Short mmCIF file of N, CA and C in Angstrom, two decimals:
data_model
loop_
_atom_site.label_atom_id
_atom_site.label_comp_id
_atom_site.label_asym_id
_atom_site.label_seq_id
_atom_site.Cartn_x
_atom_site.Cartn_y
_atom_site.Cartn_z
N UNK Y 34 55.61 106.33 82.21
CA UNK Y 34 56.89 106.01 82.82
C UNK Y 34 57.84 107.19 82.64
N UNK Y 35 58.65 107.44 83.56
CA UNK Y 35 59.70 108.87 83.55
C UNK Y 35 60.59 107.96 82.76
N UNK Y 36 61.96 109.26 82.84
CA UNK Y 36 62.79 108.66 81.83
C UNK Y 36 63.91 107.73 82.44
N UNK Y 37 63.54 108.13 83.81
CA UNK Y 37 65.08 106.66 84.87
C UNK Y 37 64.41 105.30 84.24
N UNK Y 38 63.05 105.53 84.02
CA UNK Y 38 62.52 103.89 84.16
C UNK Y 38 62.85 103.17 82.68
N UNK Y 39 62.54 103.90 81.25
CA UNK Y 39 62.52 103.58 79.79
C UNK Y 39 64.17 103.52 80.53
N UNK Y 40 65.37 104.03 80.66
CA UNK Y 40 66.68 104.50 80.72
C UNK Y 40 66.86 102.78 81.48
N UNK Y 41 66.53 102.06 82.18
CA UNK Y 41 66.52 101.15 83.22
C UNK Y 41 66.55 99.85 82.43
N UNK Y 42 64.97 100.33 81.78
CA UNK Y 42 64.32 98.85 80.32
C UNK Y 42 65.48 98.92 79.27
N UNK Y 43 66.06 99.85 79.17
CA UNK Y 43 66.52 99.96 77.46
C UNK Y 43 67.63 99.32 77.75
N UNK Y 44 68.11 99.42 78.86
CA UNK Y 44 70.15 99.10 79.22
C UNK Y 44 69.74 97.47 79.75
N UNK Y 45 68.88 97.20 80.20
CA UNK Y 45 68.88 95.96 80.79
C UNK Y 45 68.31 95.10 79.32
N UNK Y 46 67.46 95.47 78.91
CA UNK Y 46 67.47 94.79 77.38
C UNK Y 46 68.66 95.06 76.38
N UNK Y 47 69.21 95.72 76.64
CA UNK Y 47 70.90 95.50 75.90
C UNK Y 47 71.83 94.72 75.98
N UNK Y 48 71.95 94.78 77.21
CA UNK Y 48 72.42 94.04 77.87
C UNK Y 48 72.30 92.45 77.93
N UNK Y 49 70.88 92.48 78.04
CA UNK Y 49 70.45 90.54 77.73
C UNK Y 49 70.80 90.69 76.18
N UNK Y 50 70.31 90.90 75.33
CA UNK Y 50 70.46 90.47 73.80
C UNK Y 50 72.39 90.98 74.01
N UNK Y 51 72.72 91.74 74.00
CA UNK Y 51 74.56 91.56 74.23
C UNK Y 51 75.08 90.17 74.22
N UNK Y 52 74.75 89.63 75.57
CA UNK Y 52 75.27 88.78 75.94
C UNK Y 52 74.63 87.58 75.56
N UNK Y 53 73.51 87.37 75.09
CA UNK Y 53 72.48 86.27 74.01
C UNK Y 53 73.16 86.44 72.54
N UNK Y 54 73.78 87.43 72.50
CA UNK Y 54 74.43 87.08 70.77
C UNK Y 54 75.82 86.66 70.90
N UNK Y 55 76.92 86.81 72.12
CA UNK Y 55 77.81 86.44 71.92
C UNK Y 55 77.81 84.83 72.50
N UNK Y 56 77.23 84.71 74.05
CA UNK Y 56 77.44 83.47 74.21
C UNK Y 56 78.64 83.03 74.92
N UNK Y 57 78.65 82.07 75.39
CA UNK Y 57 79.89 81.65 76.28
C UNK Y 57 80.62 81.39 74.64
N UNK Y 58 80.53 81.58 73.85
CA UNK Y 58 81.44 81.06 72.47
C UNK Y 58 81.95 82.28 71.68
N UNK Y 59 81.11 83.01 71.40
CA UNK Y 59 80.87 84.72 71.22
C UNK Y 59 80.27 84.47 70.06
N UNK Y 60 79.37 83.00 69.39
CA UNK Y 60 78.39 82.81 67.99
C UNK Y 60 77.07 82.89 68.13
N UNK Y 61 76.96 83.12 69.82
CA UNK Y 61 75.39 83.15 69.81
C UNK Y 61 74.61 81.87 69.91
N UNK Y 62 73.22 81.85 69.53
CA UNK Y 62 72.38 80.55 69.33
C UNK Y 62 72.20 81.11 67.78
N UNK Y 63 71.64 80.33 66.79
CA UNK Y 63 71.27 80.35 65.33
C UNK Y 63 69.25 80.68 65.91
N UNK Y 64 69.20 80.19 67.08
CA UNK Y 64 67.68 80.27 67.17
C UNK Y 64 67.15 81.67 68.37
N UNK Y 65 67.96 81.93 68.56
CA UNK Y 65 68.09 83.57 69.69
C UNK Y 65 67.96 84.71 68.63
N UNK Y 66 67.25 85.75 68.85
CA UNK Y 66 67.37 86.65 67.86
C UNK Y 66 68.58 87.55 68.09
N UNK Y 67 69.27 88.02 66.90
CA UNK Y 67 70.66 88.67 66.56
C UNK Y 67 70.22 90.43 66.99
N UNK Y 68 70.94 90.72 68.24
CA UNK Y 68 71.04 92.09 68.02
C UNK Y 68 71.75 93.05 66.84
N UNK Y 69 71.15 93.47 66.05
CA UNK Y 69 72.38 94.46 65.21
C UNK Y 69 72.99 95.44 65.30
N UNK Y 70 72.19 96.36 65.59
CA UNK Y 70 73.02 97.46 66.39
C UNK Y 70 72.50 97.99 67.40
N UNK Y 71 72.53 98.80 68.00
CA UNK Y 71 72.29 99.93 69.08
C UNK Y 71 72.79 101.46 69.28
N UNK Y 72 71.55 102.01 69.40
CA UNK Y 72 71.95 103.31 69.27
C UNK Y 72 70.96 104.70 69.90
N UNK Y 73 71.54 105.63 70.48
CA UNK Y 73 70.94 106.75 70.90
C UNK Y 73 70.70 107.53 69.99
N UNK Y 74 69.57 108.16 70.43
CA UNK Y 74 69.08 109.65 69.65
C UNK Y 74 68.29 110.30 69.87
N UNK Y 75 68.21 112.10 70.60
CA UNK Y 75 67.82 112.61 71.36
C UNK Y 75 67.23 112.35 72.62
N UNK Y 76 68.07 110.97 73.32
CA UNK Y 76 67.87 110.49 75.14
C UNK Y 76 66.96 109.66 74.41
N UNK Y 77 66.92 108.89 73.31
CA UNK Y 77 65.98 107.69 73.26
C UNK Y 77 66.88 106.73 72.45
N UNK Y 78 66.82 105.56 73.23
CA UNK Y 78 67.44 104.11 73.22
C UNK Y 78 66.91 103.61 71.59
N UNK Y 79 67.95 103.08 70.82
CA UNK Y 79 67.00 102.12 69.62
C UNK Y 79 67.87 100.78 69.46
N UNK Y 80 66.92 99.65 69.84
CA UNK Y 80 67.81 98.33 69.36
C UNK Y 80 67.23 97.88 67.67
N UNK Y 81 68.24 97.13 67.08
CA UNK Y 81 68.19 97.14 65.88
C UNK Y 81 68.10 95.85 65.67
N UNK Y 82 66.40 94.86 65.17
CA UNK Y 82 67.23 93.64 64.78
C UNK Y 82 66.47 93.13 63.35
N UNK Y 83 66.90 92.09 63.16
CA UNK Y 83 66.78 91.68 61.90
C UNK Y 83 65.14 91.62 61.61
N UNK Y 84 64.24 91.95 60.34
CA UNK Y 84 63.29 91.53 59.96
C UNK Y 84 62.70 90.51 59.67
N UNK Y 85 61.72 89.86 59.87
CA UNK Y 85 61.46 88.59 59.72
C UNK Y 85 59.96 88.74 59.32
N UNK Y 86 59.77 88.72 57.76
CA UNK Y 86 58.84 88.57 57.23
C UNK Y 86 57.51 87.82 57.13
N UNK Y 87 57.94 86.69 57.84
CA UNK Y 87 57.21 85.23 58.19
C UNK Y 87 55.97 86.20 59.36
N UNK Y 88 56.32 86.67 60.02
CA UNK Y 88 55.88 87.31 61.22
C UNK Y 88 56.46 86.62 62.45
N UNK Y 89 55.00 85.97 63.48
CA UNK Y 89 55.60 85.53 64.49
C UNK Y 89 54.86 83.86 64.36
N UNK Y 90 55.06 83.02 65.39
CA UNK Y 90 54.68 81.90 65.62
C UNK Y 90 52.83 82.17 65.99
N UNK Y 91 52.51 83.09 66.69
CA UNK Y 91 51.11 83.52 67.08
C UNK Y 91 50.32 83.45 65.80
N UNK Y 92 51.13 84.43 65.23
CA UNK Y 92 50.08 84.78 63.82
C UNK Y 92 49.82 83.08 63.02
N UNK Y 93 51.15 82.25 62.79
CA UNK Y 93 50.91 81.37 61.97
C UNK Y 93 49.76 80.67 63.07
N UNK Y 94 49.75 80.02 64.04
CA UNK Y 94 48.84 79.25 64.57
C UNK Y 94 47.58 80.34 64.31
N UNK Y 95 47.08 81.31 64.97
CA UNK Y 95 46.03 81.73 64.63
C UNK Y 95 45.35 81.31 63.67
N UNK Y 96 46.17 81.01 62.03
CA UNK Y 96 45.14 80.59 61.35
C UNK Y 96 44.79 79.41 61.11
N UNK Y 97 45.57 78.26 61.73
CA UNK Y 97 45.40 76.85 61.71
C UNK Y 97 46.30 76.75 63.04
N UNK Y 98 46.18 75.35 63.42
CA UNK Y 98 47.19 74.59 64.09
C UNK Y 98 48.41 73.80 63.29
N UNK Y 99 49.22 73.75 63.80
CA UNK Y 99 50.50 72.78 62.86
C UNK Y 99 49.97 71.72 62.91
N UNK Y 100 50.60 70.63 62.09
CA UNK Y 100 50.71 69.48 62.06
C UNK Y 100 51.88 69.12 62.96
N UNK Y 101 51.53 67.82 63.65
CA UNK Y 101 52.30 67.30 64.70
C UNK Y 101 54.26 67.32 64.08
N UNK Y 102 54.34 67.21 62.64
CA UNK Y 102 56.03 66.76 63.04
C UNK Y 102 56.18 68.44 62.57
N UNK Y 103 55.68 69.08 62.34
CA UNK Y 103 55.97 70.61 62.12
C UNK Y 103 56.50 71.57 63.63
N UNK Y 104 55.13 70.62 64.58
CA UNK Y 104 55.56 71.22 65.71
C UNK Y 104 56.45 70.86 66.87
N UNK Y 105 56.51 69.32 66.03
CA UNK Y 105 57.96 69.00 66.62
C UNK Y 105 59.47 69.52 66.58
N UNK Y 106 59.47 69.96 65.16
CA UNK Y 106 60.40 70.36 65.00
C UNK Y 106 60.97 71.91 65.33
N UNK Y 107 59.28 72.66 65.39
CA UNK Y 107 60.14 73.87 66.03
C UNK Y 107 60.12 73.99 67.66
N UNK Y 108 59.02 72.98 68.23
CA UNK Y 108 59.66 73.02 69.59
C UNK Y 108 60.63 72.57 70.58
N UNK Y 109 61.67 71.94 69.18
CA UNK Y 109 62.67 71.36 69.24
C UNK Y 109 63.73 72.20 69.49
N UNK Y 110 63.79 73.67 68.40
CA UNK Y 110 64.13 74.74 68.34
C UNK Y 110 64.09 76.00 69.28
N UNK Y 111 62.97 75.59 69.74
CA UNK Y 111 62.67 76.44 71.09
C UNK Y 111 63.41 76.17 72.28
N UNK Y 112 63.58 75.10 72.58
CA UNK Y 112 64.28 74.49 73.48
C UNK Y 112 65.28 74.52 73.27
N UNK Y 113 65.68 74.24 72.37
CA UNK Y 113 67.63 74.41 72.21
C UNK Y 113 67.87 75.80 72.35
N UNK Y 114 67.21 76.65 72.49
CA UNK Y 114 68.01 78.72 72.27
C UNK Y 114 66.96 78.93 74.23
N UNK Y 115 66.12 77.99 74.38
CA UNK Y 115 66.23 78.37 75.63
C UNK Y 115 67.03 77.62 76.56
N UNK Y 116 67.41 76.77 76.27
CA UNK Y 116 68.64 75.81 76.71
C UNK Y 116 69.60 76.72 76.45
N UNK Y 117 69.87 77.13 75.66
CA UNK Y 117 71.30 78.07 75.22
C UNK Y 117 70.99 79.57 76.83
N UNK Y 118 69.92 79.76 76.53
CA UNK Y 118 69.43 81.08 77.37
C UNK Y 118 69.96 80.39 78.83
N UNK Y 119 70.11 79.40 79.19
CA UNK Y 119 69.85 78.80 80.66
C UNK Y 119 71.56 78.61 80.92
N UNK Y 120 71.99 78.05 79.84
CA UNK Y 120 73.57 77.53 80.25
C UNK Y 120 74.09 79.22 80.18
N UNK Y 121 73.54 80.01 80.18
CA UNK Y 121 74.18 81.73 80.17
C UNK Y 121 73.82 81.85 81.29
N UNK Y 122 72.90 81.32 82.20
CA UNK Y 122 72.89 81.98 83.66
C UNK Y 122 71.64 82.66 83.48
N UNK Y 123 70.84 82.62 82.79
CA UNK Y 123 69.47 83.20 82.72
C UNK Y 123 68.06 82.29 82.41
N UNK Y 124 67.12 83.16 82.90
CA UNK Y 124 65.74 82.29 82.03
C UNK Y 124 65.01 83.63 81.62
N UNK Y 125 64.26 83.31 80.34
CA UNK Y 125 63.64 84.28 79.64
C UNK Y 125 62.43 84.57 80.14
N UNK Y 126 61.57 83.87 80.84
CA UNK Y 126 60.27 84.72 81.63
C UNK Y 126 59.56 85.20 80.99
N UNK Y 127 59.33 84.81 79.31
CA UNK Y 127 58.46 85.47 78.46
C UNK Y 127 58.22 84.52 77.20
N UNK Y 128 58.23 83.34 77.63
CA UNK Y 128 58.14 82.63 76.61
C UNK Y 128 56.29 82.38 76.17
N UNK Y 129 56.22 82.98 74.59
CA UNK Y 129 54.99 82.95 74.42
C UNK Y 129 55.09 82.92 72.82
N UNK Y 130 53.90 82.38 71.93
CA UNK Y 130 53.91 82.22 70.53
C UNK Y 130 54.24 83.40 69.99
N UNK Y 131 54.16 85.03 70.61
CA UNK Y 131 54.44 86.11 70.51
C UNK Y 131 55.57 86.46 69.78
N UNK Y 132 56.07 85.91 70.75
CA UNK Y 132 57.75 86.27 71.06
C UNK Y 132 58.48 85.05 70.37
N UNK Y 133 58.39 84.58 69.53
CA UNK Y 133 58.52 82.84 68.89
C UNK Y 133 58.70 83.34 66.74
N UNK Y 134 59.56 84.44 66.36
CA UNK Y 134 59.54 84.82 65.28
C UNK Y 134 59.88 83.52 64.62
N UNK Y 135 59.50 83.85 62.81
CA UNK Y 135 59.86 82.48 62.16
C UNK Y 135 60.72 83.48 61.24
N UNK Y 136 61.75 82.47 60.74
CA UNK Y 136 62.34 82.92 59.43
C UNK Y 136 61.83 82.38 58.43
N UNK Y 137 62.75 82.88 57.28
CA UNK Y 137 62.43 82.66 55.69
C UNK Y 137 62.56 81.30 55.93
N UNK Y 138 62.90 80.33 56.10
CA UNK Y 138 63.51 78.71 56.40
C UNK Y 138 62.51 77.91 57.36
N UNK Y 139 61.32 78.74 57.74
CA UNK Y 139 60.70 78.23 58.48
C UNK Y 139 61.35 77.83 60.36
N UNK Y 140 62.12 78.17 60.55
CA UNK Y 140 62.60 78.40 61.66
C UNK Y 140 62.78 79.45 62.58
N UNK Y 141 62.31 79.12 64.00
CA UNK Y 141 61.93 79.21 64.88
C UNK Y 141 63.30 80.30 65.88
N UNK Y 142 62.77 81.15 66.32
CA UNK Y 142 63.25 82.51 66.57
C UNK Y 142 63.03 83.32 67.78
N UNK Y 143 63.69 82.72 68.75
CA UNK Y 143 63.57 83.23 70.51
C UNK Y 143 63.32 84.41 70.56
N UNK Y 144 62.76 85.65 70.36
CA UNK Y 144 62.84 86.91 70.92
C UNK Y 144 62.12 87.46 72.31
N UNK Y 145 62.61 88.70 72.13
CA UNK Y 145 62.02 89.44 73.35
C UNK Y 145 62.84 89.06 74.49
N UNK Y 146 63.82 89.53 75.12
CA UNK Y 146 64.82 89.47 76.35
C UNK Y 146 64.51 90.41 77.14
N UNK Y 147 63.60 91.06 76.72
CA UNK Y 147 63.38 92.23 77.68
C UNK Y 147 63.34 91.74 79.20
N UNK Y 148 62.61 90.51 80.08
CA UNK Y 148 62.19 90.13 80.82
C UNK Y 148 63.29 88.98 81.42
N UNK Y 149 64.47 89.06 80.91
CA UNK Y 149 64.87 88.08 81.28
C UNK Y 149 65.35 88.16 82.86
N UNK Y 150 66.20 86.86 83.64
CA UNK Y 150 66.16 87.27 84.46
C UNK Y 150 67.57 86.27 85.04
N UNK Y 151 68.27 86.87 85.55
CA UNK Y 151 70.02 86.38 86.02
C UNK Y 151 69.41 85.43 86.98
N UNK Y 152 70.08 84.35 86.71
CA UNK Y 152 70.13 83.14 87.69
C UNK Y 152 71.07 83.50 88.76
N UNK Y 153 70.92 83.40 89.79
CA UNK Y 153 71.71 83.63 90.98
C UNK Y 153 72.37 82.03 91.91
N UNK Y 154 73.53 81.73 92.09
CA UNK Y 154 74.51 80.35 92.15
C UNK Y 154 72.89 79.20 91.50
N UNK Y 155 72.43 79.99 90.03
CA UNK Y 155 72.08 78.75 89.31
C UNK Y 155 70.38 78.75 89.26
N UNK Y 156 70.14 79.69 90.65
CA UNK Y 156 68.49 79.83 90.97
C UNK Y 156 67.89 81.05 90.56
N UNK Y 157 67.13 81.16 90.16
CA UNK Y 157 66.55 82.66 90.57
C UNK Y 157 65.86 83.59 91.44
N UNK Y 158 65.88 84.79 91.05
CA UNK Y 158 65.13 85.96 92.92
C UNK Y 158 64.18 84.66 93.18
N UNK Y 159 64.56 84.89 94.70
CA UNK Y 159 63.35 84.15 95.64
C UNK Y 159 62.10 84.40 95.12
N UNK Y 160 61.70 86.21 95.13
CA UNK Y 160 60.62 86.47 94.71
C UNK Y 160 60.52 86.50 93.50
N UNK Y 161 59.45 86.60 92.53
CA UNK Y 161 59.22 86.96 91.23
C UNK Y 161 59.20 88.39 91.09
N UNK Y 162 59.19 88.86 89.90
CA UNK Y 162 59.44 90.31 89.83
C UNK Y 162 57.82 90.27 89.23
N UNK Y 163 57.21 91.92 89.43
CA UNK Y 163 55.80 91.80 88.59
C UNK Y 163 55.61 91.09 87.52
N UNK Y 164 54.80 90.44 87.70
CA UNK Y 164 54.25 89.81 86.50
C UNK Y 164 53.49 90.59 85.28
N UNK Y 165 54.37 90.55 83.92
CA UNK Y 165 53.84 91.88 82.89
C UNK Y 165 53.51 90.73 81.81
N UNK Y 166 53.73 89.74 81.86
CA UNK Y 166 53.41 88.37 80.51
C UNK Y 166 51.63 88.62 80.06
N UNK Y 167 51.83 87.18 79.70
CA UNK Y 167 50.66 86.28 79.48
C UNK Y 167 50.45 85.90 80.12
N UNK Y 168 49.24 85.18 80.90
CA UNK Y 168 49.06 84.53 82.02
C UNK Y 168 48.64 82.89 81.71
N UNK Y 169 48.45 82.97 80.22
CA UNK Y 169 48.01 81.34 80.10
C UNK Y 169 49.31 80.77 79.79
N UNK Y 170 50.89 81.48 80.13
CA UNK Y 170 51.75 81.08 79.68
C UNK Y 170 52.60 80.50 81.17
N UNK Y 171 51.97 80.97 81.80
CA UNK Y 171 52.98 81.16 83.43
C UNK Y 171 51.83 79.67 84.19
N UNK Y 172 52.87 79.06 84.79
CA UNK Y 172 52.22 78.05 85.85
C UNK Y 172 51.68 79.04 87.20
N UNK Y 173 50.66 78.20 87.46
CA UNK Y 173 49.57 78.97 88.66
C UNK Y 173 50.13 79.24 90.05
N UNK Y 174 51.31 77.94 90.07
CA UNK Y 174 51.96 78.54 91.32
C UNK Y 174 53.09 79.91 91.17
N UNK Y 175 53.10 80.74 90.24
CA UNK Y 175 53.36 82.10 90.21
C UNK Y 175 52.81 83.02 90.69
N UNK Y 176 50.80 82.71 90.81
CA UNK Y 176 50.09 83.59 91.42
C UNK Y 176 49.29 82.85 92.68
N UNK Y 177 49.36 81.80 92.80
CA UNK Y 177 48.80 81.13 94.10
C UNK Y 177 49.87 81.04 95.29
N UNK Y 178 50.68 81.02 95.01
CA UNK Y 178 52.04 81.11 96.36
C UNK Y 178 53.34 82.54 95.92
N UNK Y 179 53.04 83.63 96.12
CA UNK Y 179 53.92 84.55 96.05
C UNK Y 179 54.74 84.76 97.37
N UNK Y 180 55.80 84.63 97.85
CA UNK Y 180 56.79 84.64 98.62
C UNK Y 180 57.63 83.28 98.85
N UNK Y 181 56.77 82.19 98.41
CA UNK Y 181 56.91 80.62 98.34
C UNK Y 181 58.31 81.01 97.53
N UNK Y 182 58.88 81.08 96.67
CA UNK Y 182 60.38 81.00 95.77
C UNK Y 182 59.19 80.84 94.39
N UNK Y 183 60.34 81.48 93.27
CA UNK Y 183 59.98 81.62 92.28
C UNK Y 183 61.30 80.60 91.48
N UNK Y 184 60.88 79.69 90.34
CA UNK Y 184 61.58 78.73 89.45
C UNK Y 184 61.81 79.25 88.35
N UNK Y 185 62.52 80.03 87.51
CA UNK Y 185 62.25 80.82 86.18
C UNK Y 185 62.47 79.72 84.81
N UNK Y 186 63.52 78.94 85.32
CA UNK Y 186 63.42 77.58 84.88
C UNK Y 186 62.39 77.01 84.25
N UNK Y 187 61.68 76.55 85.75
CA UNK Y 187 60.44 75.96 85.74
C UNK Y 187 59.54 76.69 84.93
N UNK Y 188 59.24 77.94 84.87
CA UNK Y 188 58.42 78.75 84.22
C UNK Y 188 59.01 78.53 82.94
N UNK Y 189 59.69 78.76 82.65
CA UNK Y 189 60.45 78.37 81.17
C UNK Y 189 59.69 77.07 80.09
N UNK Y 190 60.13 75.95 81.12
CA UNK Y 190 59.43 74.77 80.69
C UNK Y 190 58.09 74.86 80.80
N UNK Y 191 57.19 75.11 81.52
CA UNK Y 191 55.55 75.45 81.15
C UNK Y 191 55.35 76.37 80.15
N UNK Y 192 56.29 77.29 80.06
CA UNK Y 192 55.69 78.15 78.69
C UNK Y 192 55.85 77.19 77.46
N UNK Y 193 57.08 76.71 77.48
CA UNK Y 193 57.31 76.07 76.34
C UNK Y 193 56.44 74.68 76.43
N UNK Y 194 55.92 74.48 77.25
CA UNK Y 194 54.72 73.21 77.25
C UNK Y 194 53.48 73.91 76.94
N UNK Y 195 53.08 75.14 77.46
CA UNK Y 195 51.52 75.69 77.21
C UNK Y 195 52.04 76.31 75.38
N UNK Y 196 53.07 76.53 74.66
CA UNK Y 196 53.41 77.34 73.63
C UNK Y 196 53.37 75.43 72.68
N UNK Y 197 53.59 75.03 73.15
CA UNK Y 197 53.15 73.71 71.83
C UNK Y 197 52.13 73.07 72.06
N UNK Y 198 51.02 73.09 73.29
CA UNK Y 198 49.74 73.38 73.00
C UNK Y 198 48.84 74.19 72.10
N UNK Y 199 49.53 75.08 72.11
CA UNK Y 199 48.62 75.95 71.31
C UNK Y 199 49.08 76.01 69.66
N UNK Y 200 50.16 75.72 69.61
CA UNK Y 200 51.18 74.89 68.31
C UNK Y 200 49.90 73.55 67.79
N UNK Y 201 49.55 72.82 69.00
CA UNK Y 201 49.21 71.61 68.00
C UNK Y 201 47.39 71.75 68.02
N UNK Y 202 46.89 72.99 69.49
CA UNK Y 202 45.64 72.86 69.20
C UNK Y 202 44.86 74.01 68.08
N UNK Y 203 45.81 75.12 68.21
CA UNK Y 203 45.20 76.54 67.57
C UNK Y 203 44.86 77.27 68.38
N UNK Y 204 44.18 76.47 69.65
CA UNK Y 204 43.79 77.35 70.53
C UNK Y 204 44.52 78.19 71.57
N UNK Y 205 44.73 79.57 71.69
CA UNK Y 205 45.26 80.45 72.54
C UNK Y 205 44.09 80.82 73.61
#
C-alpha cells in the first residue's frame, strides 16, 4: 500500500475511536475500547490503547467453550457497546471473537473500528465496501446479492449471533 492509502486507514480509524470514546455524552461506552493517545512519527500514524492482558475473546474460546450464563453475560456486553456504536450513526462491520478483548474483570471489550462504517439518514452505502473480515462472521447475502443494498446493522447482529456460537460451541 502507498502512503495516501496507510494516511486514509490511520485518519479514518481516528476518527471512529475519537468519536467511540466521547459519545453523544463525551464518557464513551465502559465496553468500546478507550483511545489514549495519538501520535505521529516520521509520516507514521500511532494509536495508543490500553493493554489487556486477558488477551482476546478468540483465544479464551479456543481452549474451551463458555458455559452458557458466562456467555450470556458477555454477549450481553457486546450488544450494549454495539448498540452504543449504532445510536452514534455507525455499524462496526467487524464484529468477530478477534476483535472481542477481555479485561482484568472478565469483561468484554469492542475493538477494532478500523472498518466501521457512517450510517447515512440511519442506513448504510447501498453498496458494501470490500469485504476484508471473516467470512464465517458476515451473512451470505453480503456475497450472494452484491448491488442488492447492504444492512451494516444487519451484519452487526449476525456477527454477534455467529460470535456467541462459537462462545457456546468452541467451534470457529
Amino acid at each position: 500500500k502507498g502512503f495516501a492509502q496507510h494516511h486514509m486507514e490511520f485518519t479514518a480509524t481516528y476518527q471512529s475511536c475519537l468519536l467511540f470514546n466521547a459519545g453523544n455524552d463525551g464518557e464513551g461506552h465502559p465496553n468500546v475500547l478507550r483511545l489514549l493517545d495519538a501520535f505521529t512519527m516520521r509520516g507514521a500514524g500511532f494509536l495508543v490503547f490500553p493493554f489487556y492482558c486477558n488477551g482476546d475473546l478468540f483465544s479464551l474460546v479456543e481452549l474451551e467453550h463458555m458455559k452458557e450464563d458466562d456467555a450470556k453475560r458477555s454477549i450481553w456486553q457486546v450488544m450494549d457497546a454495539i448498540s452504543y456504536i449504532h445510536s452514534l450513526g455507525y455499524c462496526h462491520d467487524n464484529i468477530c471473537p478477534e476483535n472481542i478483548l477481555i479485561d482484568d474483570h472478565n469483561n468484554m471489550i469492542v475493538c477494532d473500528s478500523a472498518r466501521a462504517l457512517r450510517l447515512l439518514n440511519g442506513q448504510p452505502p447501498p453498496k458494501p465496501p470490500r469485504f476484508r473480515g471473516r467470512w464465517v462472521y458476515s451473512p451470505l447475502e453480503r456475497f450472494n446479492s452484491p448491488g442488492s443494498g447492504f444492512d451494516g446493522v444487519k451484519t452487526d447482529v449476525f456477527a454477534i449471533g455467529a460470535t456467541l456460537l462459537t462462545m457456546l460451541s468452541g467451534c470457529h
